[in-house]
């Protein structure tokens, strides 16, 4: 039995799609562990088992994880509350006797300059202390994070950011999902492994602006701003303050190399090249 938490989210759904693809895993051997079961009625219709699993309600976690051989713990989206939530999930996994926890961490977690990495570092440390066998999927940036800004860049006639000349090795969510599915279905023991997962090709934001220009046929320059100005611009564009600050801080982290990796571990794991950034930009421009 493979349990996937956060299965109602974008990554979780893609992982389940990958597990089901080609009959790799039977639907009845997959548990979609979600805080709102009604959100995954479509998965239940395909035969996937659905259990309530709210990171803030430990009792739901223990019963959702019962009988699990492997658990994919997808990091929570509730930044700032994640460590406590992950702690609940790890303790529940221990109580349920899960044989392997795969945790979606962040690229270069140990030395990442991104403030977002703090809760991942804490979670990794807790996993190590817990005694539960675990594997780390240290996911790099989703290409979609930057690609989704392409329509706004066209509107503003410039791509704004504060990542300077930092190189970004992003990959599509579907690539990271394929990696998670590969680890969850691997025949060899995955306990103790650490995967630094990132795209094959890195780009700077100047190069991203060139990709947007090529895909749209409009000349889009990159404009590098001070972090506070970029956060302010994102807020002005309608993003909630917390998210605007988080994105700007992450760009600064990227300027220090925090989103770069050239190990090609991800493509080796999934047996194919990662999705080119131009494909992600194209998809974002089509909408
Ligand atoms: N590498 C990157 O670039 C990047 C970017 C963004 C996020 N992330 C991280 O990767 C994770 C997966 O990404 P994603 O794109 O799939 O995010 P997403 O679409 O926002 O999905 C987040 C999932 O977490 C679930 N969740 C949130 N709070 C929960 C709680 N208290 N109990 C149980 N489940 C809870 C959500 O459930 P509901 O459907 O009920 O809300 C949802 O299923 C994110 O949560 C975040 O930690 C990484």
PDB file of C-alpha atoms in Angstrom, residues 56-221:
ATOM      1  CA  UNK A  56      -3.278  19.440  12.152  1.00  0.00           C
ATOM      2  CA  UNK A  57      -5.356  16.449  13.339  1.00  0.00           C
ATOM      3  CA  UNK A  58      -2.955  13.669  14.410  1.00  0.00           C
ATOM      4  CA  UNK A  59      -5.749  11.119  14.925  1.00  0.00           C
ATOM      5  CA  UNK A  60      -6.698  11.321  11.241  1.00  0.00           C
ATOM      6  CA  UNK A  61      -3.060  10.718  10.269  1.00  0.00           C
ATOM      7  CA  UNK A  62      -2.591   7.549  12.295  1.00  0.00           C
ATOM      8  CA  UNK A  63      -5.683   5.918  10.806  1.00  0.00           C
ATOM      9  CA  UNK A  64      -4.889   7.152   7.276  1.00  0.00           C
ATOM     10  CA  UNK A  65      -1.380   5.667   7.430  1.00  0.00           C
ATOM     11  CA  UNK A  66      -2.392   2.300   8.937  1.00  0.00           C
ATOM     12  CA  UNK A  67      -1.262  -0.563   6.690  1.00  0.00           C
ATOM     13  CA  UNK A  68       1.011   1.664   4.590  1.00  0.00           C
ATOM     14  CA  UNK A  69       4.218   0.136   3.263  1.00  0.00           C
ATOM     15  CA  UNK A  70       5.348   3.450   1.832  1.00  0.00           C
ATOM     16  CA  UNK A  71       4.264   6.986   2.570  1.00  0.00           C
ATOM     17  CA  UNK A  72       4.912  10.000   0.377  1.00  0.00           C
ATOM     18  CA  UNK A  73       4.837  12.951   2.776  1.00  0.00           C
ATOM     19  CA  UNK A  74       4.256  15.952   0.538  1.00  0.00           C
ATOM     20  CA  UNK A  75       5.334  19.044   2.412  1.00  0.00           C
ATOM     21  CA  UNK A  76       2.444  21.208   3.548  1.00  0.00           C
ATOM     22  CA  UNK A  77       1.616  24.438   1.763  1.00  0.00           C
ATOM     23  CA  UNK A  78       0.988  26.235   5.064  1.00  0.00           C
ATOM     24  CA  UNK A  79       4.356  27.984   5.349  1.00  0.00           C
ATOM     25  CA  UNK A  80       5.220  28.830   8.961  1.00  0.00           C
ATOM     26  CA  UNK A  81       3.133  25.975  10.344  1.00  0.00           C
ATOM     27  CA  UNK A  82       4.787  23.233   8.357  1.00  0.00           C
ATOM     28  CA  UNK A  83       7.231  21.873  10.899  1.00  0.00           C
ATOM     29  CA  UNK A  84       4.562  21.125  13.504  1.00  0.00           C
ATOM     30  CA  UNK A  85       2.358  19.622  10.800  1.00  0.00           C
ATOM     31  CA  UNK A  86       5.162  17.442   9.440  1.00  0.00           C
ATOM     32  CA  UNK A  87       6.032  16.394  13.005  1.00  0.00           C
ATOM     33  CA  UNK A  88       2.466  15.147  13.442  1.00  0.00           C
ATOM     34  CA  UNK A  89       2.776  13.189  10.190  1.00  0.00           C
ATOM     35  CA  UNK A  90       6.153  11.658  11.084  1.00  0.00           C
ATOM     36  CA  UNK A  91       4.944  10.617  14.540  1.00  0.00           C
ATOM     37  CA  UNK A  92       1.842   9.065  12.965  1.00  0.00           C
ATOM     38  CA  UNK A  93       3.994   7.211  10.429  1.00  0.00           C
ATOM     39  CA  UNK A  94       6.068   5.815  13.277  1.00  0.00           C
ATOM     40  CA  UNK A  95       2.972   4.747  15.194  1.00  0.00           C
ATOM     41  CA  UNK A  96       1.511   3.132  12.070  1.00  0.00           C
ATOM     42  CA  UNK A  97       4.753   1.225  11.432  1.00  0.00           C
ATOM     43  CA  UNK A  98       5.281   2.651   7.937  1.00  0.00           C
ATOM     44  CA  UNK A  99       8.310   0.952   6.327  1.00  0.00           C
ATOM     45  CA  UNK A 100       9.457   3.961   4.263  1.00  0.00           C
ATOM     46  CA  UNK A 101       8.667   7.676   4.363  1.00  0.00           C
ATOM     47  CA  UNK A 102       9.586   9.673   1.256  1.00  0.00           C
ATOM     48  CA  UNK A 103       9.612  13.388   2.118  1.00  0.00           C
ATOM     49  CA  UNK A 104       9.491  16.219  -0.437  1.00  0.00           C
ATOM     50  CA  UNK A 105      12.160  18.594   0.847  1.00  0.00           C
ATOM     51  CA  UNK A 106      13.930  21.481  -0.894  1.00  0.00           C
ATOM     52  CA  UNK A 107      16.999  21.471  -3.151  1.00  0.00           C
ATOM     53  CA  UNK A 108      20.275  21.829  -1.221  1.00  0.00           C
ATOM     54  CA  UNK A 109      18.266  21.771   2.037  1.00  0.00           C
ATOM     55  CA  UNK A 110      21.353  21.534   4.215  1.00  0.00           C
ATOM     56  CA  UNK A 111      22.965  24.743   2.942  1.00  0.00           C
ATOM     57  CA  UNK A 112      20.126  26.480   1.068  1.00  0.00           C
ATOM     58  CA  UNK A 113      20.116  30.295   1.381  1.00  0.00           C
ATOM     59  CA  UNK A 114      16.323  30.362   0.884  1.00  0.00           C
ATOM     60  CA  UNK A 115      14.382  31.193   4.082  1.00  0.00           C
ATOM     61  CA  UNK A 116      11.828  28.617   2.885  1.00  0.00           C
ATOM     62  CA  UNK A 117      14.398  25.907   3.575  1.00  0.00           C
ATOM     63  CA  UNK A 118      14.266  26.323   7.370  1.00  0.00           C
ATOM     64  CA  UNK A 119      11.168  24.193   7.928  1.00  0.00           C
ATOM     65  CA  UNK A 120      12.497  21.542   5.539  1.00  0.00           C
ATOM     66  CA  UNK A 121      15.788  21.389   7.446  1.00  0.00           C
ATOM     67  CA  UNK A 122      13.890  20.966  10.715  1.00  0.00           C
ATOM     68  CA  UNK A 123      11.746  18.219   9.181  1.00  0.00           C
ATOM     69  CA  UNK A 124      14.782  16.386   7.804  1.00  0.00           C
ATOM     70  CA  UNK A 125      16.405  16.512  11.250  1.00  0.00           C
ATOM     71  CA  UNK A 126      13.261  15.155  12.854  1.00  0.00           C
ATOM     72  CA  UNK A 127      13.088  12.317  10.352  1.00  0.00           C
ATOM     73  CA  UNK A 128      16.678  11.415  11.201  1.00  0.00           C
ATOM     74  CA  UNK A 129      15.858  11.382  14.924  1.00  0.00           C
ATOM     75  CA  UNK A 130      12.591   9.491  14.508  1.00  0.00           C
ATOM     76  CA  UNK A 131      14.024   6.120  13.607  1.00  0.00           C
ATOM     77  CA  UNK A 132      11.538   5.812  10.717  1.00  0.00           C
ATOM     78  CA  UNK A 133      13.272   4.679   7.481  1.00  0.00           C
ATOM     79  CA  UNK A 134      13.171   7.633   5.095  1.00  0.00           C
ATOM     80  CA  UNK A 135      14.300   8.926   1.723  1.00  0.00           C
ATOM     81  CA  UNK A 136      14.647  12.614   0.863  1.00  0.00           C
ATOM     82  CA  UNK A 137      13.314  14.014  -2.390  1.00  0.00           C
ATOM     83  CA  UNK A 138      14.937  17.428  -2.331  1.00  0.00           C
ATOM     84  CA  UNK A 139      12.853  19.125  -4.986  1.00  0.00           C
ATOM     85  CA  UNK A 140      14.186  22.165  -6.810  1.00  0.00           C
ATOM     86  CA  UNK A 141      12.012  25.031  -8.022  1.00  0.00           C
ATOM     87  CA  UNK A 142       8.948  24.240 -10.093  1.00  0.00           C
ATOM     88  CA  UNK A 143       9.285  25.706 -13.594  1.00  0.00           C
ATOM     89  CA  UNK A 144       5.640  26.696 -13.258  1.00  0.00           C
ATOM     90  CA  UNK A 145       6.573  29.201 -10.501  1.00  0.00           C
ATOM     91  CA  UNK A 146       8.391  31.361 -13.049  1.00  0.00           C
ATOM     92  CA  UNK A 147       6.448  30.332 -16.157  1.00  0.00           C
ATOM     93  CA  UNK A 148       3.175  31.539 -14.673  1.00  0.00           C
ATOM     94  CA  UNK A 149       4.647  35.057 -14.589  1.00  0.00           C
ATOM     95  CA  UNK A 150       5.027  35.076 -18.385  1.00  0.00           C
ATOM     96  CA  UNK A 151       1.568  36.561 -19.178  1.00  0.00           C
ATOM     97  CA  UNK A 152       2.201  39.380 -16.658  1.00  0.00           C
ATOM     98  CA  UNK A 153       5.627  40.016 -18.199  1.00  0.00           C
ATOM     99  CA  UNK A 154       3.942  40.461 -21.582  1.00  0.00           C
ATOM    100  CA  UNK A 155       1.419  42.867 -20.088  1.00  0.00           C
ATOM    101  CA  UNK A 156       4.123  44.879 -18.287  1.00  0.00           C
ATOM    102  CA  UNK A 157       6.499  44.582 -21.263  1.00  0.00           C
ATOM    103  CA  UNK A 158       9.257  43.427 -18.886  1.00  0.00           C
ATOM    104  CA  UNK A 159      10.085  40.534 -16.593  1.00  0.00           C
ATOM    105  CA  UNK A 160      10.786  41.738 -13.056  1.00  0.00           C
ATOM    106  CA  UNK A 161      12.658  39.891 -10.338  1.00  0.00           C
ATOM    107  CA  UNK A 162      15.565  40.143  -7.921  1.00  0.00           C
ATOM    108  CA  UNK A 163      17.513  36.983  -8.737  1.00  0.00           C
ATOM    109  CA  UNK A 164      20.367  38.868 -10.432  1.00  0.00           C
ATOM    110  CA  UNK A 165      22.505  36.458 -12.428  1.00  0.00           C
ATOM    111  CA  UNK A 166      21.591  33.456 -10.291  1.00  0.00           C
ATOM    112  CA  UNK A 167      21.158  30.286 -12.303  1.00  0.00           C
ATOM    113  CA  UNK A 168      17.900  28.421 -11.810  1.00  0.00           C
ATOM    114  CA  UNK A 169      17.669  24.692 -12.533  1.00  0.00           C
ATOM    115  CA  UNK A 170      13.916  24.319 -12.417  1.00  0.00           C
ATOM    116  CA  UNK A 171      11.873  21.365 -13.623  1.00  0.00           C
ATOM    117  CA  UNK A 172       8.171  20.871 -14.222  1.00  0.00           C
ATOM    118  CA  UNK A 173       5.986  19.555 -11.397  1.00  0.00           C
ATOM    119  CA  UNK A 174       5.340  16.504 -13.573  1.00  0.00           C
ATOM    120  CA  UNK A 175       9.085  15.743 -13.569  1.00  0.00           C
ATOM    121  CA  UNK A 176       9.256  15.817  -9.763  1.00  0.00           C
ATOM    122  CA  UNK A 177       6.083  13.692  -9.635  1.00  0.00           C
ATOM    123  CA  UNK A 178       7.707  11.114 -11.918  1.00  0.00           C
ATOM    124  CA  UNK A 179      10.715  11.053  -9.584  1.00  0.00           C
ATOM    125  CA  UNK A 180       8.508  10.458  -6.542  1.00  0.00           C
ATOM    126  CA  UNK A 181       6.686   7.654  -8.359  1.00  0.00           C
ATOM    127  CA  UNK A 182      10.033   6.093  -9.363  1.00  0.00           C
ATOM    128  CA  UNK A 183      11.254   6.117  -5.757  1.00  0.00           C
ATOM    129  CA  UNK A 184       7.956   4.760  -4.428  1.00  0.00           C
ATOM    130  CA  UNK A 185       7.975   1.871  -6.916  1.00  0.00           C
ATOM    131  CA  UNK A 186      11.734   1.138  -6.912  1.00  0.00           C
ATOM    132  CA  UNK A 187      12.615  -2.488  -6.327  1.00  0.00           C
ATOM    133  CA  UNK A 188      15.777  -1.623  -4.388  1.00  0.00           C
ATOM    134  CA  UNK A 189      15.792  -0.241  -0.851  1.00  0.00           C
ATOM    135  CA  UNK A 190      15.430   3.550  -0.897  1.00  0.00           C
ATOM    136  CA  UNK A 191      15.921   4.136   2.838  1.00  0.00           C
ATOM    137  CA  UNK A 192      18.798   6.521   3.548  1.00  0.00           C
ATOM    138  CA  UNK A 193      18.954   7.953   0.034  1.00  0.00           C
ATOM    139  CA  UNK A 194      19.014  11.705  -0.641  1.00  0.00           C
ATOM    140  CA  UNK A 195      18.038  12.913  -4.110  1.00  0.00           C
ATOM    141  CA  UNK A 196      18.928  16.481  -5.133  1.00  0.00           C
ATOM    142  CA  UNK A 197      16.318  16.971  -7.844  1.00  0.00           C
ATOM    143  CA  UNK A 198      16.515  19.752 -10.432  1.00  0.00           C
ATOM    144  CA  UNK A 199      16.128  20.432 -14.139  1.00  0.00           C
ATOM    145  CA  UNK A 200      18.750  19.500 -16.708  1.00  0.00           C
ATOM    146  CA  UNK A 201      19.125  23.061 -18.027  1.00  0.00           C
ATOM    147  CA  UNK A 202      19.698  26.125 -15.884  1.00  0.00           C
ATOM    148  CA  UNK A 203      18.750  29.693 -16.862  1.00  0.00           C
ATOM    149  CA  UNK A 204      19.144  33.162 -15.418  1.00  0.00           C
ATOM    150  CA  UNK A 205      16.125  35.474 -15.376  1.00  0.00           C
ATOM    151  CA  UNK A 206      17.703  37.389 -18.294  1.00  0.00           C
ATOM    152  CA  UNK A 207      17.676  34.107 -20.207  1.00  0.00           C
ATOM    153  CA  UNK A 208      14.111  33.443 -19.070  1.00  0.00           C
ATOM    154  CA  UNK A 209      13.093  36.840 -20.489  1.00  0.00           C
ATOM    155  CA  UNK A 210      14.696  35.754 -23.784  1.00  0.00           C
ATOM    156  CA  UNK A 211      12.661  32.518 -23.699  1.00  0.00           C
ATOM    157  CA  UNK A 212       9.461  34.511 -23.101  1.00  0.00           C
ATOM    158  CA  UNK A 213      10.451  36.836 -25.970  1.00  0.00           C
ATOM    159  CA  UNK A 214      11.037  33.876 -28.305  1.00  0.00           C
ATOM    160  CA  UNK A 215       7.784  32.162 -27.350  1.00  0.00           C
ATOM    161  CA  UNK A 216       5.637  35.314 -27.577  1.00  0.00           C
ATOM    162  CA  UNK A 217       7.341  37.155 -30.431  1.00  0.00           C
ATOM    163  CA  UNK A 218       7.579  40.287 -28.242  1.00  0.00           C
ATOM    164  CA  UNK A 219      10.829  41.735 -26.921  1.00  0.00           C
ATOM    165  CA  UNK A 220      10.744  41.292 -23.130  1.00  0.00           C
ATOM    166  CA  UNK A 221      13.754  42.591 -21.153  1.00  0.00           C
TER     167      UNK A 221
END
